[in-house]
PDB file of N, CA and C in Angstrom:
ATOM      1  N   HIS N1292     -22.593  19.931  -0.570  1.00 54.00           N
ATOM      2  CA  HIS N1292     -23.269  19.057   0.480  1.00 54.00           C
ATOM      3  C   HIS N1292     -24.269  19.867   1.394  1.00 54.00           C
ATOM      4  N   GLN N1293     -23.963  21.009   1.895  1.00 65.00           N
ATOM      5  CA  GLN N1293     -24.980  21.577   2.705  1.00 65.00           C
ATOM      6  C   GLN N1293     -26.317  21.780   1.821  1.00 65.00           C
ATOM      7  N   GLU N1294     -26.269  22.016   0.542  1.00 67.00           N
ATOM      8  CA  GLU N1294     -27.403  22.326  -0.220  1.00 67.00           C
ATOM      9  C   GLU N1294     -27.981  20.982  -0.876  1.00 67.00           C
ATOM     10  N   GLY N1295     -27.482  19.782  -0.633  1.00 69.00           N
ATOM     11  CA  GLY N1295     -28.005  18.596  -0.994  1.00 69.00           C
ATOM     12  C   GLY N1295     -27.542  18.271  -2.268  1.00 69.00           C
ATOM     13  N   VAL N1296     -26.575  18.803  -2.861  1.00 76.00           N
ATOM     14  CA  VAL N1296     -26.178  18.693  -4.101  1.00 76.00           C
ATOM     15  C   VAL N1296     -25.345  17.481  -4.429  1.00 76.00           C
ATOM     16  N   ILE N1297     -24.657  17.106  -3.374  1.00 84.00           N
ATOM     17  CA  ILE N1297     -23.823  15.942  -3.308  1.00 84.00           C
ATOM     18  C   ILE N1297     -24.171  15.204  -1.911  1.00 84.00           C
ATOM     19  N   ASP N1298     -23.993  13.901  -2.017  1.00 88.00           N
ATOM     20  CA  ASP N1298     -24.505  13.108  -0.754  1.00 88.00           C
ATOM     21  C   ASP N1298     -23.270  13.161   0.278  1.00 88.00           C
ATOM     22  N   GLU N1299     -23.454  12.697   1.369  1.00 87.00           N
ATOM     23  CA  GLU N1299     -22.545  12.540   2.732  1.00 87.00           C
ATOM     24  C   GLU N1299     -21.262  11.854   2.091  1.00 87.00           C
ATOM     25  N   GLU N1300     -21.445  10.582   1.472  1.00 90.00           N
ATOM     26  CA  GLU N1300     -20.229   9.925   1.065  1.00 90.00           C
ATOM     27  C   GLU N1300     -19.397  10.699  -0.015  1.00 90.00           C
ATOM     28  N   GLU N1301     -19.944  11.357  -0.725  1.00 90.00           N
ATOM     29  CA  GLU N1301     -19.253  11.927  -1.883  1.00 90.00           C
ATOM     30  C   GLU N1301     -18.663  13.181  -1.190  1.00 90.00           C
ATOM     31  N   HIS N1302     -19.173  13.882  -0.149  1.00 88.00           N
ATOM     32  CA  HIS N1302     -18.528  14.870   0.528  1.00 88.00           C
ATOM     33  C   HIS N1302     -17.286  14.348   1.237  1.00 88.00           C
ATOM     34  N   LYS N1303     -17.551  13.249   1.873  1.00 89.00           N
ATOM     35  CA  LYS N1303     -16.364  12.774   2.540  1.00 89.00           C
ATOM     36  C   LYS N1303     -15.089  12.469   1.747  1.00 89.00           C
ATOM     37  N   MET N1304     -15.417  11.923   0.589  1.00 89.00           N
ATOM     38  CA  MET N1304     -14.438  11.561  -0.369  1.00 89.00           C
ATOM     39  C   MET N1304     -13.689  12.723  -0.874  1.00 89.00           C
ATOM     40  N   ILE N1305     -14.322  13.731  -1.155  1.00 87.00           N
ATOM     41  CA  ILE N1305     -13.881  15.086  -1.617  1.00 87.00           C
ATOM     42  C   ILE N1305     -12.887  15.589  -0.576  1.00 87.00           C
ATOM     43  N   VAL N1306     -13.450  15.486   0.697  1.00 86.00           N
ATOM     44  CA  VAL N1306     -12.554  16.081   1.759  1.00 86.00           C
ATOM     45  C   VAL N1306     -11.176  15.302   2.002  1.00 86.00           C
ATOM     46  N   ARG N1307     -11.285  14.088   1.778  1.00 84.00           N
ATOM     47  CA  ARG N1307     -10.027  13.219   1.927  1.00 84.00           C
ATOM     48  C   ARG N1307      -9.242  13.561   0.774  1.00 84.00           C
ATOM     49  N   VAL N1308      -9.610  13.764  -0.476  1.00 83.00           N
ATOM     50  CA  VAL N1308      -8.928  14.036  -1.634  1.00 83.00           C
ATOM     51  C   VAL N1308      -7.987  15.450  -1.174  1.00 83.00           C
ATOM     52  N   PHE N1309      -8.638  16.415  -0.650  1.00 82.00           N
ATOM     53  CA  PHE N1309      -7.987  17.569  -0.417  1.00 82.00           C
ATOM     54  C   PHE N1309      -7.016  17.312   0.895  1.00 82.00           C
ATOM     55  N   GLU N1310      -7.417  16.557   1.860  1.00 79.00           N
ATOM     56  CA  GLU N1310      -6.382  16.212   2.866  1.00 79.00           C
ATOM     57  C   GLU N1310      -5.064  15.473   2.340  1.00 79.00           C
ATOM     58  N   LEU N1311      -5.461  14.513   1.423  1.00 76.00           N
ATOM     59  CA  LEU N1311      -4.152  13.723   0.801  1.00 76.00           C
ATOM     60  C   LEU N1311      -3.373  14.804  -0.029  1.00 76.00           C
ATOM     61  N   ASP N1312      -3.862  15.825  -0.617  1.00 76.00           N
ATOM     62  CA  ASP N1312      -3.007  16.806  -1.410  1.00 76.00           C
ATOM     63  C   ASP N1312      -2.120  17.447  -0.554  1.00 76.00           C
ATOM     64  N   ASP N1313      -2.340  17.589   0.947  1.00 78.00           N
ATOM     65  CA  ASP N1313      -1.389  18.295   1.801  1.00 78.00           C
ATOM     66  C   ASP N1313      -0.272  17.177   2.287  1.00 78.00           C
ATOM     67  N   ARG N1314      -0.384  16.131   1.936  1.00 80.00           N
ATOM     68  CA  ARG N1314       0.530  15.079   2.567  1.00 80.00           C
ATOM     69  C   ARG N1314       1.752  14.955   1.746  1.00 80.00           C
ATOM     70  N   MET N1315       2.885  14.535   2.202  1.00 84.00           N
ATOM     71  CA  MET N1315       4.034  14.429   1.499  1.00 84.00           C
ATOM     72  C   MET N1315       4.137  12.920   1.094  1.00 84.00           C
ATOM     73  N   ALA N1316       4.766  12.391   0.237  1.00 82.00           N
ATOM     74  CA  ALA N1316       4.914  11.001  -0.173  1.00 82.00           C
ATOM     75  C   ALA N1316       5.617  10.446   0.929  1.00 82.00           C
ATOM     76  N   VAL N1317       6.675  10.964   1.470  1.00 82.00           N
ATOM     77  CA  VAL N1317       7.559  10.406   2.767  1.00 82.00           C
ATOM     78  C   VAL N1317       6.383  10.038   3.886  1.00 82.00           C
ATOM     79  N   ASP N1318       5.396  10.829   4.108  1.00 81.00           N
ATOM     80  CA  ASP N1318       4.382  10.557   5.180  1.00 81.00           C
ATOM     81  C   ASP N1318       3.621   9.167   4.846  1.00 81.00           C
ATOM     82  N   ILE N1319       3.560   8.797   3.726  1.00 81.00           N
ATOM     83  CA  ILE N1319       2.626   7.603   3.488  1.00 81.00           C
ATOM     84  C   ILE N1319       3.391   6.299   3.103  1.00 81.00           C
ATOM     85  N   MET N1320       4.860   6.534   2.829  1.00 84.00           N
ATOM     86  CA  MET N1320       5.621   5.417   2.368  1.00 84.00           C
ATOM     87  C   MET N1320       6.319   4.717   3.411  1.00 84.00           C
ATOM     88  N   THR N1321       6.392   3.259   3.203  1.00 85.00           N
ATOM     89  CA  THR N1321       7.063   2.350   4.064  1.00 85.00           C
ATOM     90  C   THR N1321       8.597   2.342   3.868  1.00 85.00           C
ATOM     91  N   PRO N1322       9.350   2.670   4.885  1.00 86.00           N
ATOM     92  CA  PRO N1322      10.722   2.682   4.703  1.00 86.00           C
ATOM     93  C   PRO N1322      11.334   1.461   4.024  1.00 86.00           C
ATOM     94  N   ARG N1323      12.306   1.650   3.039  1.00 85.00           N
ATOM     95  CA  ARG N1323      12.952   0.499   2.642  1.00 85.00           C
ATOM     96  C   ARG N1323      13.410  -0.602   3.414  1.00 85.00           C
ATOM     97  N   THR N1324      13.888  -0.209   4.628  1.00 87.00           N
ATOM     98  CA  THR N1324      14.395  -0.994   5.680  1.00 87.00           C
ATOM     99  C   THR N1324      13.228  -1.912   6.306  1.00 87.00           C
ATOM    100  N   ALA N1325      12.083  -1.427   6.080  1.00 89.00           N
ATOM    101  CA  ALA N1325      10.836  -2.065   6.674  1.00 89.00           C
ATOM    102  C   ALA N1325      10.017  -2.759   5.769  1.00 89.00           C
ATOM    103  N   VAL N1326      10.415  -2.741   4.395  1.00 92.00           N
ATOM    104  CA  VAL N1326       9.663  -3.609   3.358  1.00 92.00           C
ATOM    105  C   VAL N1326       9.423  -4.858   3.584  1.00 92.00           C
ATOM    106  N   SER N1327       8.353  -5.652   3.357  1.00 94.00           N
ATOM    107  CA  SER N1327       8.410  -6.985   3.325  1.00 94.00           C
ATOM    108  C   SER N1327       8.544  -7.525   1.843  1.00 94.00           C
ATOM    109  N   PHE N1328       9.344  -8.616   1.643  1.00 96.00           N
ATOM    110  CA  PHE N1328       9.549  -8.990   0.211  1.00 96.00           C
ATOM    111  C   PHE N1328       9.782 -10.504   0.161  1.00 96.00           C
ATOM    112  N   VAL N1329       9.431 -11.151  -0.896  1.00 97.00           N
ATOM    113  CA  VAL N1329       9.734 -12.493  -1.097  1.00 97.00           C
ATOM    114  C   VAL N1329      10.717 -12.513  -2.471  1.00 97.00           C
ATOM    115  N   LYS N1330      11.463 -13.556  -2.580  1.00 97.00           N
ATOM    116  CA  LYS N1330      12.276 -13.751  -3.837  1.00 97.00           C
ATOM    117  C   LYS N1330      11.327 -14.283  -4.972  1.00 97.00           C
ATOM    118  N   ALA N1331      11.303 -13.553  -6.082  1.00 96.00           N
ATOM    119  CA  ALA N1331      10.283 -14.132  -7.116  1.00 96.00           C
ATOM    120  C   ALA N1331      10.561 -15.491  -7.654  1.00 96.00           C
ATOM    121  N   ASN N1332      11.688 -16.296  -7.330  1.00 96.00           N
ATOM    122  CA  ASN N1332      12.003 -17.683  -7.557  1.00 96.00           C
ATOM    123  C   ASN N1332      11.573 -18.470  -6.341  1.00 96.00           C
ATOM    124  N   ALA N1333      10.950 -18.055  -5.294  1.00 97.00           N
ATOM    125  CA  ALA N1333      10.862 -18.684  -4.069  1.00 97.00           C
ATOM    126  C   ALA N1333       9.582 -19.847  -4.476  1.00 97.00           C
ATOM    127  N   THR N1334       9.607 -20.739  -3.660  1.00 96.00           N
ATOM    128  CA  THR N1334       8.515 -21.798  -3.838  1.00 96.00           C
ATOM    129  C   THR N1334       7.006 -21.249  -3.161  1.00 96.00           C
ATOM    130  N   LEU N1335       6.072 -21.831  -3.456  1.00 95.00           N
ATOM    131  CA  LEU N1335       4.967 -21.301  -2.942  1.00 95.00           C
ATOM    132  C   LEU N1335       4.928 -21.539  -1.330  1.00 95.00           C
ATOM    133  N   LYS N1336       5.315 -22.773  -0.868  1.00 97.00           N
ATOM    134  CA  LYS N1336       5.488 -22.775   0.514  1.00 97.00           C
ATOM    135  C   LYS N1336       6.412 -21.636   1.160  1.00 97.00           C
ATOM    136  N   GLU N1337       7.548 -21.383   0.720  1.00 96.00           N
ATOM    137  CA  GLU N1337       8.503 -20.198   1.122  1.00 96.00           C
ATOM    138  C   GLU N1337       7.576 -18.873   1.073  1.00 96.00           C
ATOM    139  N   VAL N1338       6.804 -18.651   0.038  1.00 95.00           N
ATOM    140  CA  VAL N1338       6.181 -17.491  -0.231  1.00 95.00           C
ATOM    141  C   VAL N1338       5.095 -17.412   0.843  1.00 95.00           C
ATOM    142  N   MET N1339       4.347 -18.478   0.914  1.00 94.00           N
ATOM    143  CA  MET N1339       3.142 -18.600   2.218  1.00 94.00           C
ATOM    144  C   MET N1339       3.681 -18.152   3.492  1.00 94.00           C
ATOM    145  N   GLU N1340       4.894 -18.836   3.865  1.00 96.00           N
ATOM    146  CA  GLU N1340       5.488 -18.359   5.208  1.00 96.00           C
ATOM    147  C   GLU N1340       5.790 -17.146   5.391  1.00 96.00           C
ATOM    148  N   VAL N1341       6.434 -16.373   4.330  1.00 95.00           N
ATOM    149  CA  VAL N1341       6.707 -15.070   4.432  1.00 95.00           C
ATOM    150  C   VAL N1341       5.449 -14.162   4.621  1.00 95.00           C
ATOM    151  N   VAL N1342       4.652 -14.359   3.783  1.00 94.00           N
ATOM    152  CA  VAL N1342       3.406 -13.635   3.678  1.00 94.00           C
ATOM    153  C   VAL N1342       2.723 -13.848   5.098  1.00 94.00           C
ATOM    154  N   ALA N1343       2.512 -15.058   5.639  1.00 94.00           N
ATOM    155  CA  ALA N1343       1.838 -15.095   6.922  1.00 94.00           C
ATOM    156  C   ALA N1343       2.590 -14.597   8.012  1.00 94.00           C
ATOM    157  N   ALA N1344       3.893 -14.377   7.954  1.00 95.00           N
ATOM    158  CA  ALA N1344       4.565 -13.750   8.942  1.00 95.00           C
ATOM    159  C   ALA N1344       4.592 -12.356   8.895  1.00 95.00           C
ATOM    160  N   SER N1345       4.282 -11.777   7.709  1.00 94.00           N
ATOM    161  CA  SER N1345       4.432 -10.267   7.437  1.00 94.00           C
ATOM    162  C   SER N1345       3.326  -9.544   8.005  1.00 94.00           C
ATOM    163  N   GLU N1346       3.512  -8.300   8.525  1.00 92.00           N
ATOM    164  CA  GLU N1346       2.521  -7.531   8.995  1.00 92.00           C
ATOM    165  C   GLU N1346       1.971  -6.590   7.923  1.00 92.00           C
ATOM    166  N   HIS N1347       2.481  -6.614   6.697  1.00 93.00           N
ATOM    167  CA  HIS N1347       2.195  -5.779   5.581  1.00 93.00           C
ATOM    168  C   HIS N1347       1.152  -6.454   4.752  1.00 93.00           C
ATOM    169  N   SER N1348       0.370  -5.761   4.083  1.00 93.00           N
ATOM    170  CA  SER N1348      -0.707  -6.028   3.182  1.00 93.00           C
ATOM    171  C   SER N1348      -0.270  -6.390   1.690  1.00 93.00           C
ATOM    172  N   ARG N1349       0.874  -5.768   1.642  1.00 94.00           N
ATOM    173  CA  ARG N1349       1.543  -5.955   0.180  1.00 94.00           C
ATOM    174  C   ARG N1349       2.967  -6.220   0.432  1.00 94.00           C
ATOM    175  N   LEU N1350       3.476  -7.039  -0.414  1.00 95.00           N
ATOM    176  CA  LEU N1350       4.823  -7.584  -0.287  1.00 95.00           C
ATOM    177  C   LEU N1350       5.432  -7.412  -1.807  1.00 95.00           C
ATOM    178  N   LEU N1351       6.772  -7.069  -1.857  1.00 96.00           N
ATOM    179  CA  LEU N1351       7.563  -6.833  -3.165  1.00 96.00           C
ATOM    180  C   LEU N1351       7.842  -8.370  -3.660  1.00 96.00           C
ATOM    181  N   ALA N1352       7.807  -8.751  -4.748  1.00 97.00           N
ATOM    182  CA  ALA N1352       8.404  -9.797  -5.208  1.00 97.00           C
ATOM    183  C   ALA N1352       9.714  -9.296  -6.034  1.00 97.00           C
ATOM    184  N   ILE N1353      10.952  -9.842  -5.471  1.00 97.00           N
ATOM    185  CA  ILE N1353      12.162  -9.245  -6.019  1.00 97.00           C
ATOM    186  C   ILE N1353      12.982 -10.359  -6.787  1.00 97.00           C
ATOM    187  N   GLY N1354      13.753  -9.824  -7.681  1.00 97.00           N
ATOM    188  CA  GLY N1354      14.806 -10.562  -8.198  1.00 97.00           C
ATOM    189  C   GLY N1354      16.033 -11.004  -7.282  1.00 97.00           C
ATOM    190  N   ASP N1355      17.113 -10.609  -7.852  1.00 96.00           N
ATOM    191  CA  ASP N1355      18.460 -10.949  -7.038  1.00 96.00           C
ATOM    192  C   ASP N1355      18.639  -9.922  -5.948  1.00 96.00           C
ATOM    193  N   THR N1356      18.148  -8.711  -6.180  1.00 94.00           N
ATOM    194  CA  THR N1356      18.144  -7.726  -5.061  1.00 94.00           C
ATOM    195  C   THR N1356      16.838  -6.810  -4.930  1.00 94.00           C
ATOM    196  N   ILE N1357      16.647  -6.131  -3.809  1.00 93.00           N
ATOM    197  CA  ILE N1357      15.444  -5.400  -3.520  1.00 93.00           C
ATOM    198  C   ILE N1357      15.112  -4.416  -4.651  1.00 93.00           C
ATOM    199  N   ASP N1358      16.297  -3.883  -5.256  1.00 94.00           N
ATOM    200  CA  ASP N1358      16.128  -2.886  -6.348  1.00 94.00           C
ATOM    201  C   ASP N1358      15.597  -3.544  -7.632  1.00 94.00           C
ATOM    202  N   GLU N1359      15.549  -4.668  -7.699  1.00 96.00           N
ATOM    203  CA  GLU N1359      14.987  -5.541  -9.040  1.00 96.00           C
ATOM    204  C   GLU N1359      13.625  -5.994  -8.700  1.00 96.00           C
ATOM    205  N   VAL N1360      12.571  -4.981  -8.597  1.00 96.00           N
ATOM    206  CA  VAL N1360      11.189  -5.369  -8.297  1.00 96.00           C
ATOM    207  C   VAL N1360      10.505  -6.073  -9.471  1.00 96.00           C
ATOM    208  N   LYS N1361      10.017  -7.366  -9.061  1.00 97.00           N
ATOM    209  CA  LYS N1361       9.364  -8.163 -10.378  1.00 97.00           C
ATOM    210  C   LYS N1361       7.949  -8.033 -10.380  1.00 97.00           C
ATOM    211  N   GLY N1362       7.298  -7.552  -9.086  1.00 96.00           N
ATOM    212  CA  GLY N1362       5.980  -7.540  -8.864  1.00 96.00           C
ATOM    213  C   GLY N1362       5.558  -7.269  -7.359  1.00 96.00           C
ATOM    214  N   ILE N1363       4.121  -7.241  -7.223  1.00 95.00           N
ATOM    215  CA  ILE N1363       3.594  -7.174  -5.741  1.00 95.00           C
ATOM    216  C   ILE N1363       2.697  -8.200  -5.505  1.00 95.00           C
ATOM    217  N   LEU N1364       2.879  -8.716  -4.355  1.00 95.00           N
ATOM    218  CA  LEU N1364       1.745  -9.674  -3.890  1.00 95.00           C
ATOM    219  C   LEU N1364       0.951  -9.069  -2.802  1.00 95.00           C
ATOM    220  N   MET N1365      -0.337  -9.157  -3.023  1.00 94.00           N
ATOM    221  CA  MET N1365      -1.444  -8.717  -2.149  1.00 94.00           C
ATOM    222  C   MET N1365      -1.787  -9.640  -1.236  1.00 94.00           C
ATOM    223  N   LYS N1366      -1.878  -9.434   0.109  1.00 90.00           N
ATOM    224  CA  LYS N1366      -2.413 -10.387   1.143  1.00 90.00           C
ATOM    225  C   LYS N1366      -3.853 -10.189   1.062  1.00 90.00           C
ATOM    226  N   SER N1367      -4.648 -11.291   1.324  1.00 83.00           N
ATOM    227  CA  SER N1367      -6.137 -11.079   1.257  1.00 83.00           C
ATOM    228  C   SER N1367      -6.692 -11.759   2.494  1.00 83.00           C
TER     229      SER N1367
END
């Protein structure tokens, strides 16, 4: 970066990769008790209500239990 071989944005990205390498998974995970989810067989209206009320950008779509993950919903 100092010699001009890579630009500033590339330099920032590389620094972030090394910072991420020092983190543990537990540091970036959402605790299971705080995860937002919807039932995979919920109606669109029910899903929209849960998504609107959630503070998370991603929600699990689950089957009968939270251990049965069917997919992930992303808020936009």
